Coordinates of C-alpha atoms and ligand atoms in Angstrom, one line a residue:
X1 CA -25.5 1.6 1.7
X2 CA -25.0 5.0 -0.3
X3 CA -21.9 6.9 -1.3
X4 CA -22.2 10.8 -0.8
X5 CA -19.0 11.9 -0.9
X6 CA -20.1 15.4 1.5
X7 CA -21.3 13.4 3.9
X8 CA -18.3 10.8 4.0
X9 CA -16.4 13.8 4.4
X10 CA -17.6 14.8 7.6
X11 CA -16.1 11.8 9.0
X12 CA -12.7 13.4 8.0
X13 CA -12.1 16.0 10.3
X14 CA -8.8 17.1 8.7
X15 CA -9.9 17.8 5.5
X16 CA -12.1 20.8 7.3
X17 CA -9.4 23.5 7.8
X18 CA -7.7 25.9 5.6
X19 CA -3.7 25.4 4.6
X20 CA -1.8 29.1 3.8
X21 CA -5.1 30.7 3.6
X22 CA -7.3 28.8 1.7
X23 CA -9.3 25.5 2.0
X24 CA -7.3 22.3 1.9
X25 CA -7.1 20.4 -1.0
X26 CA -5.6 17.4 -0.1
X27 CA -4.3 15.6 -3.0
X28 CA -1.4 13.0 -1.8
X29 CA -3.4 10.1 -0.9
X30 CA -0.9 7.9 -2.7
X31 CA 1.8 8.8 0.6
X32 CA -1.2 8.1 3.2
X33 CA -4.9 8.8 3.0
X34 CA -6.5 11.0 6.0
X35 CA -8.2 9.0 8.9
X36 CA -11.9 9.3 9.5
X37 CA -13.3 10.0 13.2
X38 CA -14.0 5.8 13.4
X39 CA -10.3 5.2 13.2
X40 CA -9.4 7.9 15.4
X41 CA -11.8 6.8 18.3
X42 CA -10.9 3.5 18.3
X43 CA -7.6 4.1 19.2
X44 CA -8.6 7.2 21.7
X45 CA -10.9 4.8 22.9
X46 CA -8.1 1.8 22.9
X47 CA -5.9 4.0 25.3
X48 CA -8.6 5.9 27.2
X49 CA -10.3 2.5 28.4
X50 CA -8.4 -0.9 28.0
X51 CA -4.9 0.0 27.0
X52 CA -2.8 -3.6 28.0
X53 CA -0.4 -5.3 27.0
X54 CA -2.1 -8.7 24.9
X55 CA -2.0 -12.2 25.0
X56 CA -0.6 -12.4 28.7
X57 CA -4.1 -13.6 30.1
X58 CA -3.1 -11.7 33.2
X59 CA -6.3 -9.5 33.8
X60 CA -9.2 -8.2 32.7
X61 CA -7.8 -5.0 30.9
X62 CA -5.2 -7.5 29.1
X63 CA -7.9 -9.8 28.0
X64 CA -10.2 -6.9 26.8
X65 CA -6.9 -5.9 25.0
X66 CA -5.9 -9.2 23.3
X67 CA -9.8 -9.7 22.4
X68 CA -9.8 -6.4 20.1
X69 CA -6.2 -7.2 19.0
X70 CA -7.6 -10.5 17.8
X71 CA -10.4 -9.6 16.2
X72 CA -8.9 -6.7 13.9
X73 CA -7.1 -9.7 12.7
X74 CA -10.2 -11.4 11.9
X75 CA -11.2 -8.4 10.1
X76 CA -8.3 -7.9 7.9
X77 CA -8.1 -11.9 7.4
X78 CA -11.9 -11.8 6.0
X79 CA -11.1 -7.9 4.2
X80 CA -8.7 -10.0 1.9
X81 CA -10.5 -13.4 2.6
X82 CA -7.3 -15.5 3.8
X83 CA -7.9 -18.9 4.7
X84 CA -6.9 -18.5 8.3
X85 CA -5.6 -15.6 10.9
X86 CA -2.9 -17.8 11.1
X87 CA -2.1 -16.4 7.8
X88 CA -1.9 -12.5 8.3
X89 CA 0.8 -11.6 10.2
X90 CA 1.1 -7.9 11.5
X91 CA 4.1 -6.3 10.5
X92 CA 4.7 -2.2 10.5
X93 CA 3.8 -2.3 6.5
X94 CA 4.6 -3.4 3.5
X95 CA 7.8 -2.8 3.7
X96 CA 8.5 -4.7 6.7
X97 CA 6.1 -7.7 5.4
X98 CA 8.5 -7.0 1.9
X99 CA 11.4 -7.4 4.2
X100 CA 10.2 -10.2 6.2
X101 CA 9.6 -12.4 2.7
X102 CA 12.6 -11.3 1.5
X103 CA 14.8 -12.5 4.1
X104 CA 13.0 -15.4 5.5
X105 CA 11.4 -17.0 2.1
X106 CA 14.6 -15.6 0.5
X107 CA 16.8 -17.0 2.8
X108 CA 15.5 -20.6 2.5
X109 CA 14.7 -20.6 -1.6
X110 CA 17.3 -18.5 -3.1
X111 CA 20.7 -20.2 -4.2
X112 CA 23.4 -18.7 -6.2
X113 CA 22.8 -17.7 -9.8
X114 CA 18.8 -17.7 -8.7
X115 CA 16.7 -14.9 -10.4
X116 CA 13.9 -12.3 -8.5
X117 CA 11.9 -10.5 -10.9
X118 CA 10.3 -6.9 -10.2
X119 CA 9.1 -4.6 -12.6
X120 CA 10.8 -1.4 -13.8
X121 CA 8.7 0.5 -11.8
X122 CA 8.7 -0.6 -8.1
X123 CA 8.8 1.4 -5.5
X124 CA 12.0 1.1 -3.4
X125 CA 10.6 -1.4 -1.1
X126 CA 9.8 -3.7 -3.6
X127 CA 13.8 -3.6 -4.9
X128 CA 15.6 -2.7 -2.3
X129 CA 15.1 -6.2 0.1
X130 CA 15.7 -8.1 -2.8
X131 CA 19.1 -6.8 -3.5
X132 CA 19.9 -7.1 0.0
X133 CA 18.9 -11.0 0.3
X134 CA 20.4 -11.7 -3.4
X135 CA 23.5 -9.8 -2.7
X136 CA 24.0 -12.8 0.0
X137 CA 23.2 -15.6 -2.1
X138 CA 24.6 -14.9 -5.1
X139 CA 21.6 -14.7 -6.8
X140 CA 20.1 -11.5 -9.0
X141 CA 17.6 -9.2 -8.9
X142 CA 16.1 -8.3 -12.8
X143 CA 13.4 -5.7 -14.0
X144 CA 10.7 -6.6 -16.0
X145 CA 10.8 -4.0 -18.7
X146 CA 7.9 -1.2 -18.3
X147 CA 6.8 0.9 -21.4
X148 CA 6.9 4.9 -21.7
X149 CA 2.9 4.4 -21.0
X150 CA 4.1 2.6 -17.9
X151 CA 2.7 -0.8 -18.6
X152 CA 4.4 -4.2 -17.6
X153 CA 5.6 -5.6 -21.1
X154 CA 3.9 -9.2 -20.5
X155 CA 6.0 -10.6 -23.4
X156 CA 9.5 -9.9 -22.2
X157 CA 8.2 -10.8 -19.0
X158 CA 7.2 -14.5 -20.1
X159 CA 10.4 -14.3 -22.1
X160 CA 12.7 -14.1 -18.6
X161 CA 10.6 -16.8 -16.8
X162 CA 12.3 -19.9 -16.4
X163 CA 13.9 -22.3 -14.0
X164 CA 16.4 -19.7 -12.5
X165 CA 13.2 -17.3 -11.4
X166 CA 12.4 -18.4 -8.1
X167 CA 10.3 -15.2 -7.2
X168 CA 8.2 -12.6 -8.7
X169 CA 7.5 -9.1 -7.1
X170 CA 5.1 -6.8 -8.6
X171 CA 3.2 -3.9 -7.4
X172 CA -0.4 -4.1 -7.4
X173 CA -0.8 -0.6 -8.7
X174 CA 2.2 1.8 -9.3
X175 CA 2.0 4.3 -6.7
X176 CA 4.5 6.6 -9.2
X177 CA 2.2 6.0 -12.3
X178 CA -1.0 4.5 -11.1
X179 CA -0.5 1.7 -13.6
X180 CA -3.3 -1.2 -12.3
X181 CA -1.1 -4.3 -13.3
X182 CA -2.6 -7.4 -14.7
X183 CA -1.7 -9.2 -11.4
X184 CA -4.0 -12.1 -11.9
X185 CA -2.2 -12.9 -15.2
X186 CA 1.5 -12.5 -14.0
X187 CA 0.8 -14.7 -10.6
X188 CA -0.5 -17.3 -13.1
X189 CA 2.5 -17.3 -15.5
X190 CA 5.1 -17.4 -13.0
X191 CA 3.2 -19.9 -11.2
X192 CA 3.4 -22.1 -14.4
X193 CA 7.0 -21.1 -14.4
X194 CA 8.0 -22.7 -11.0
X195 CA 8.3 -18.8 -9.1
X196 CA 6.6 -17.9 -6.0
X197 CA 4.7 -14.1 -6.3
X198 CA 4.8 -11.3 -3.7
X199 CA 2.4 -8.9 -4.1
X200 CA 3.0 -5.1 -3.0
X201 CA -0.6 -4.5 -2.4
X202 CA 0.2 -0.8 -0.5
X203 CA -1.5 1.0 -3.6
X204 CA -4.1 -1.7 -4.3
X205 CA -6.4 -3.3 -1.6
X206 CA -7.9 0.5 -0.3
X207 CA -9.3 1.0 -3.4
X208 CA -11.2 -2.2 -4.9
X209 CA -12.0 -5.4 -3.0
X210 CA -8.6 -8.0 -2.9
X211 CA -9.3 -11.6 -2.5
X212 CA -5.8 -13.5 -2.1
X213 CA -7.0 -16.9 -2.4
X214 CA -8.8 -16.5 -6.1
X215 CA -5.4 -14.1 -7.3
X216 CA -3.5 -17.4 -5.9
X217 CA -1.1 -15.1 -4.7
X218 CA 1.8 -16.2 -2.9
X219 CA 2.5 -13.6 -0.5
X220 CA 0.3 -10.3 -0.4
X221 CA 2.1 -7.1 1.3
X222 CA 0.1 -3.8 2.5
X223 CA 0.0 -0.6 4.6
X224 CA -2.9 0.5 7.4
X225 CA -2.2 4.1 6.3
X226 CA -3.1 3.9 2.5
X227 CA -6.6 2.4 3.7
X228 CA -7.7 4.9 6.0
X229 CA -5.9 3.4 9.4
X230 CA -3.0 4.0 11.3
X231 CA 0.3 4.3 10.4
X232 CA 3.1 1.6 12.1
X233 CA 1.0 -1.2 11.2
X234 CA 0.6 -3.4 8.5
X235 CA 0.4 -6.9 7.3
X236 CA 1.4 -9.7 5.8
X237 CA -0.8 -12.3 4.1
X238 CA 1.2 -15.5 2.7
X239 CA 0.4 -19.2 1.8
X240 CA 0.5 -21.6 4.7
X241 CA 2.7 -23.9 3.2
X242 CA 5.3 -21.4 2.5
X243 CA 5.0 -19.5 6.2
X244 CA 5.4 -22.8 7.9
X245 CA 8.5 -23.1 6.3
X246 CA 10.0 -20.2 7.1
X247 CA 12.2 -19.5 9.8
X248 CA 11.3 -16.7 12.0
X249 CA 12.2 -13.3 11.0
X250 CA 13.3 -12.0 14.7
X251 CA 13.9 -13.9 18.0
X252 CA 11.8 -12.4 21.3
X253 CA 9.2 -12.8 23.6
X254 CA 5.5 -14.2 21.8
X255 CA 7.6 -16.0 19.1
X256 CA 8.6 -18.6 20.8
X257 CA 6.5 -21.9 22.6
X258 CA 9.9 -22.7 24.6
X259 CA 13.1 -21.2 25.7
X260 CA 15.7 -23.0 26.6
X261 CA 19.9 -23.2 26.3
X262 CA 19.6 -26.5 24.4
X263 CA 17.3 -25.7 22.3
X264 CA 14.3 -23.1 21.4
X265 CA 11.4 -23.7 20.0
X266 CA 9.1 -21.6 17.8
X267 CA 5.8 -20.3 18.3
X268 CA 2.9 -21.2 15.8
X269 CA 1.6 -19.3 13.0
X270 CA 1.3 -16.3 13.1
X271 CA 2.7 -15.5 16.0
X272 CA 6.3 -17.0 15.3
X273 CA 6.8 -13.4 13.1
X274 CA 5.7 -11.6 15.4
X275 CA 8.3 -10.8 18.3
X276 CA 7.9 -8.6 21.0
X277 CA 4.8 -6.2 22.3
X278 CA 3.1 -5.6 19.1
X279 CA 1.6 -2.4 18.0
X280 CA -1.8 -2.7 19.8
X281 CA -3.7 0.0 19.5
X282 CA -2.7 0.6 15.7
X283 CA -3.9 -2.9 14.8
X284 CA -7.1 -2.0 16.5
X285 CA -7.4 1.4 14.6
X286 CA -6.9 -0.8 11.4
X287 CA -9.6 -2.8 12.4
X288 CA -11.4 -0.1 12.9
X289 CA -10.4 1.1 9.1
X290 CA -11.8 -2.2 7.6
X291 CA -15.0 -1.5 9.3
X292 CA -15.2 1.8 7.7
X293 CA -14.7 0.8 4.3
X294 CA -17.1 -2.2 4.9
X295 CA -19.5 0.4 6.1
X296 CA -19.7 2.6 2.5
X297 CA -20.2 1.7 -1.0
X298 CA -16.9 0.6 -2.1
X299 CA -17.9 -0.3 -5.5
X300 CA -19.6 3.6 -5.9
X301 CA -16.0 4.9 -4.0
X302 CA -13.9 2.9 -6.7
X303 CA -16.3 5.2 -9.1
X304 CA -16.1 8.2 -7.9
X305 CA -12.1 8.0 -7.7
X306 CA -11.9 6.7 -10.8
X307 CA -14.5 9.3 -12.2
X308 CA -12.0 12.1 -10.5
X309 CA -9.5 11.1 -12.5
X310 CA -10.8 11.1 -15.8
X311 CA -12.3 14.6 -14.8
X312 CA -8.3 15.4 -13.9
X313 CA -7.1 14.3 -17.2
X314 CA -9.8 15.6 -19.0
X315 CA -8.7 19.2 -17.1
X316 CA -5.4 18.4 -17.8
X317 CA -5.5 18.3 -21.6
X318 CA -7.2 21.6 -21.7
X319 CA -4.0 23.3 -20.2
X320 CA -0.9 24.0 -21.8
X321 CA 2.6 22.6 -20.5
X322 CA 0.9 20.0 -18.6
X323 CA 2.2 16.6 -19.5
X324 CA 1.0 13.2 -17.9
X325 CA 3.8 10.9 -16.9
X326 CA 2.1 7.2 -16.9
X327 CA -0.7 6.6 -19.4
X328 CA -1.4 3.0 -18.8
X329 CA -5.2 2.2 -20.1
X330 CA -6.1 0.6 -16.6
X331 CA -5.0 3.4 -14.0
X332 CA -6.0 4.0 -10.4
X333 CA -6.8 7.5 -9.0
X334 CA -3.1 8.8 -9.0
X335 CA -2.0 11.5 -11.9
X336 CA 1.7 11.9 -12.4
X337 CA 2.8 14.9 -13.9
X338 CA 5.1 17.5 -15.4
X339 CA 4.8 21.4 -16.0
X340 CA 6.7 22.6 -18.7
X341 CA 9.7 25.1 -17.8
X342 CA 9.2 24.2 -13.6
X343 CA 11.2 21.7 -11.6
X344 CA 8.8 19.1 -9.6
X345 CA 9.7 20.3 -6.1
X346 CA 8.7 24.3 -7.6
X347 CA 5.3 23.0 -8.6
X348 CA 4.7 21.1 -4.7
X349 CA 5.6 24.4 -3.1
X350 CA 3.8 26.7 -5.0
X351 CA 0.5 24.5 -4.9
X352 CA 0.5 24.1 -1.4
X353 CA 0.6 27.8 -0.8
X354 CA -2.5 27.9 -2.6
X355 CA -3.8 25.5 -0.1
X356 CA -3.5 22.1 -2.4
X357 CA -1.5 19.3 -1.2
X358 CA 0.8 17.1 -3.9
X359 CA 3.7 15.1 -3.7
X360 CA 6.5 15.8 -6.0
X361 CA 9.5 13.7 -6.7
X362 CA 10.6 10.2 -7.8
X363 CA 8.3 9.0 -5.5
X364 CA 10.6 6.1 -4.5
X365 CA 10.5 4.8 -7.2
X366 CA 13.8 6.1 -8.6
X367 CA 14.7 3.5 -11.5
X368 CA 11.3 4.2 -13.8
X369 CA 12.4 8.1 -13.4
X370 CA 15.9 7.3 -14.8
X371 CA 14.2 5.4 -18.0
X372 CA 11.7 8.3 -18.2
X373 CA 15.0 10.7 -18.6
X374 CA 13.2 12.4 -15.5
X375 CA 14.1 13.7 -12.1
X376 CA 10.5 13.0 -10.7
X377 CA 7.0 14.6 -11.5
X378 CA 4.3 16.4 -9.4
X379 CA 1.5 13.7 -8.3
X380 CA -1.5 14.2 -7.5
X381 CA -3.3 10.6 -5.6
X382 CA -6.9 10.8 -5.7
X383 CA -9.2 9.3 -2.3
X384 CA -12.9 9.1 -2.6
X385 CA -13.1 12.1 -0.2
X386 CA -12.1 14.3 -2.5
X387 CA -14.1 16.6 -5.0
X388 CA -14.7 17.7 -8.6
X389 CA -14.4 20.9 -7.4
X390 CA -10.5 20.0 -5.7
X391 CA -9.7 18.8 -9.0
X392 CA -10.7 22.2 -10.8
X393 CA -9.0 24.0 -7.8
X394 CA -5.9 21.7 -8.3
X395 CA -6.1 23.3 -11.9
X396 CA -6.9 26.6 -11.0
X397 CA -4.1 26.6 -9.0
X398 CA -1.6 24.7 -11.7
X399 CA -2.7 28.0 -13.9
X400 CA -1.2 30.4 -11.3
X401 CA 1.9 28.3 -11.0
X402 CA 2.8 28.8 -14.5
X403 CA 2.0 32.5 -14.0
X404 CA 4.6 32.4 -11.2
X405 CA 7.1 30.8 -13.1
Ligands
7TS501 N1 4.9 -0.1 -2.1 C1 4.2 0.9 -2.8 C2 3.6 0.6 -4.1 C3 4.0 2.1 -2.1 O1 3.3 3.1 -2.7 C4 4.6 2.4 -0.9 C5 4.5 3.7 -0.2 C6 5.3 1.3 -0.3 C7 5.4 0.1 -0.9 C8 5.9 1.4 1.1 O2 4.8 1.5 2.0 P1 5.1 1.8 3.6 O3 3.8 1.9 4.2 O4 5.8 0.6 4.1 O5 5.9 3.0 3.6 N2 4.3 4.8 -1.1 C9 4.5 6.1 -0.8 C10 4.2 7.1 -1.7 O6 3.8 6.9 -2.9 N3 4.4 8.3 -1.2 O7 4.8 8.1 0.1 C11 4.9 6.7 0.3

């Protein structure tokens, strides 16, 4: 196995093609990476030669169907090493699987005057469920405070654990900051606290391996699209225990064993949270994704992006007006930033007329801005498809912006 990061990206066909006269640069990985020509295949193929619907046992085409549907399970269950398939349960992404826990774990462990942690600097989806469910019970959600580097304050964090938390909900990497949070600490201090932990995994598990059963995480929460698959599908991997317990998160066909006006009963795990004709072919393109990434050098990938980065803030301090938002010391390949004198959304549009592809805003994650006293930032989200020479072209063009402005 070698990492060559021209030849990986020959198995990109997107990034080939020029954007407003000049060659993409596409640097908004953090909102979804680009799809190599595996991915793409296997659901061309999907369609093209067995498209059915699955686990009816009805004919051959259905079998063929549920066969591939099963086994990209399998794949994602050993990418994160689960215990069991009956532990990853397809939703469309983390914020469905954030939704699901919310509600159904929620539901059954939340009373009034009950406490949910998150961090100050969640995205949306990682707040936003946890309002809704506490709003019913009576119980609260609380942010852990964040520093202005965009770090988790551990100490204030140990300082609000107690017998009121009953869950903890922390990003795996800020997808606003690229803050790498020390996960395997905070699951292991809420754990000794009594609390459950949900980890948003959409910015983590693409980029370095995850194993779920040595974090001892409770619940781990991710997105296809941020790891090279489709979008519309995701998953959720949780704790046996905890899933068993749960009540089903919607009532339809393949949840249930038995229908009946006295009484209903559920399906097993996993299938009793997953109602209705799943998403078939995107769940085989994301099997499809694993196999890609277990096909190149992960380890010399993780490098490279993190090598980008450093390059990009090495760039960055050698030009005036920049200013990095999120200086954590353990970061991921994503580089928040301001220009002085030019509003976020200026910055997006004049880059990608010069071909290079950011994402500007709060990036959903609206409450760290507010502390930050800032409307958003330009952000550029580094893949290990991209170049040294994107990152001086990202500069190049940052140059020409402020000669705009
Ligand atoms: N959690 C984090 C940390 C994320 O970055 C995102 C998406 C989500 C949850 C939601 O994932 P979804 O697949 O269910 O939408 N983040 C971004 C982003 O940074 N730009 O666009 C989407």
């Amino acid at each position: 196995m070698s990492f060559n990061v021209e030849q990986i990206r020959q198995d990109f066909p997107i990034l080939n093609q020029d954007i407003n006269g000049q060659k993409l640069v596409y640097l908004d990985n953090a909102a979804t990476t680009q799809k190599p020509i595996q991915v793409i295949d296997a659901i061309s193929n999907f369609y093209k030669g067995y498209n059915s619907n699955v686990h009816r046992g009805a004919h051959t085409l259905s079998d063929r169907a549920t066969v591939a549907f099963e086994n990209a399970r399998v794949k994602v269950k050993d990418f994160i090493n689960a215990e069991s398939t009956d532990q990853i349960i397809w939703t469309r992404g983390t914020t469905e699987s954030i939704n699901l826990v919310a509600a159904c774990f929620g539901g059954i462990s939340l009373e009034a005057g009950d406490q949910v942690l998150v961090s100050a600097m969640e995205h949306h989806s990682n707040i936003v469920p946890w309002q809704m469910i506490a709003q019913t019970k009576g119980a609260e959600v609380l942010a852990i405070p964040v520093s202005s580097e965009g770090e988790i304050d551990l100490e204030a964090f140990k300082a609000m654990l107690g017998p009121k938390v009953k869950m903890v909900s922390v990003g795996h990497v800020s997808n606003a900051l690229g803050t790498v949070n020390p996960i395997k600490e905070i699951i292991s201090l809420a754990h000794d606290s009594g609390a459950k932990v949900l980890i948003d995994g959409a910015q983590g598990v693409g980029h370095w391996d995850v194993d779920v059963q040595e974090l001892d995480c409770d619940f781990y929460a991710f997105s296809a699209h941020k790891m090279f698959g489709p979008t519309g599908i995701g998953a959720l991997y949780g704790k046996r225990a905890l899933l068993e317990a749960m009540p089903p998160y919607m009532g339809g066909g393949e949840m249930i064993e038995t229908v009946s006006f006295e009484g209903t009963v559920y399906n097993k795990l996993p299938f009793k949270f997953e109602a209705g004709t799943p998403n078939i072919a995107d769940a085989i393109g994301f099997g499809a994704a694993i196999d890609y990434l277990n096909s190149i050098d992960r380890k010399a990938a993780a490098q490279h992006e993190s090598d980008l980065l450093a390059y990009c803030v090495e760039l960055a301090a050698k030009t005036e007006g920049v200013k990095p938002v999120g200086t954590a010391l353990n970061k991921a390949g994503v580089f928040s930033f301001l220009l002085e004198g030019a509003h976020p959304a200026d910055i997006g549009m004049l880059l990608d007329q010069q071909g290079v592809a950011v994402r500007t805003g709060n990036h959903c994650a609206q409450p760290i801005m507010d502390q930050f006293g800032i409307p958003g930032t330009a952000r550029a989200s580094f893949s290990f498809y991209n170049t040294r020479e994107e990152v001086e072209r990202l500069f190049a063009a940052i140059e020409k912006v402020k000669m705009f402005l």
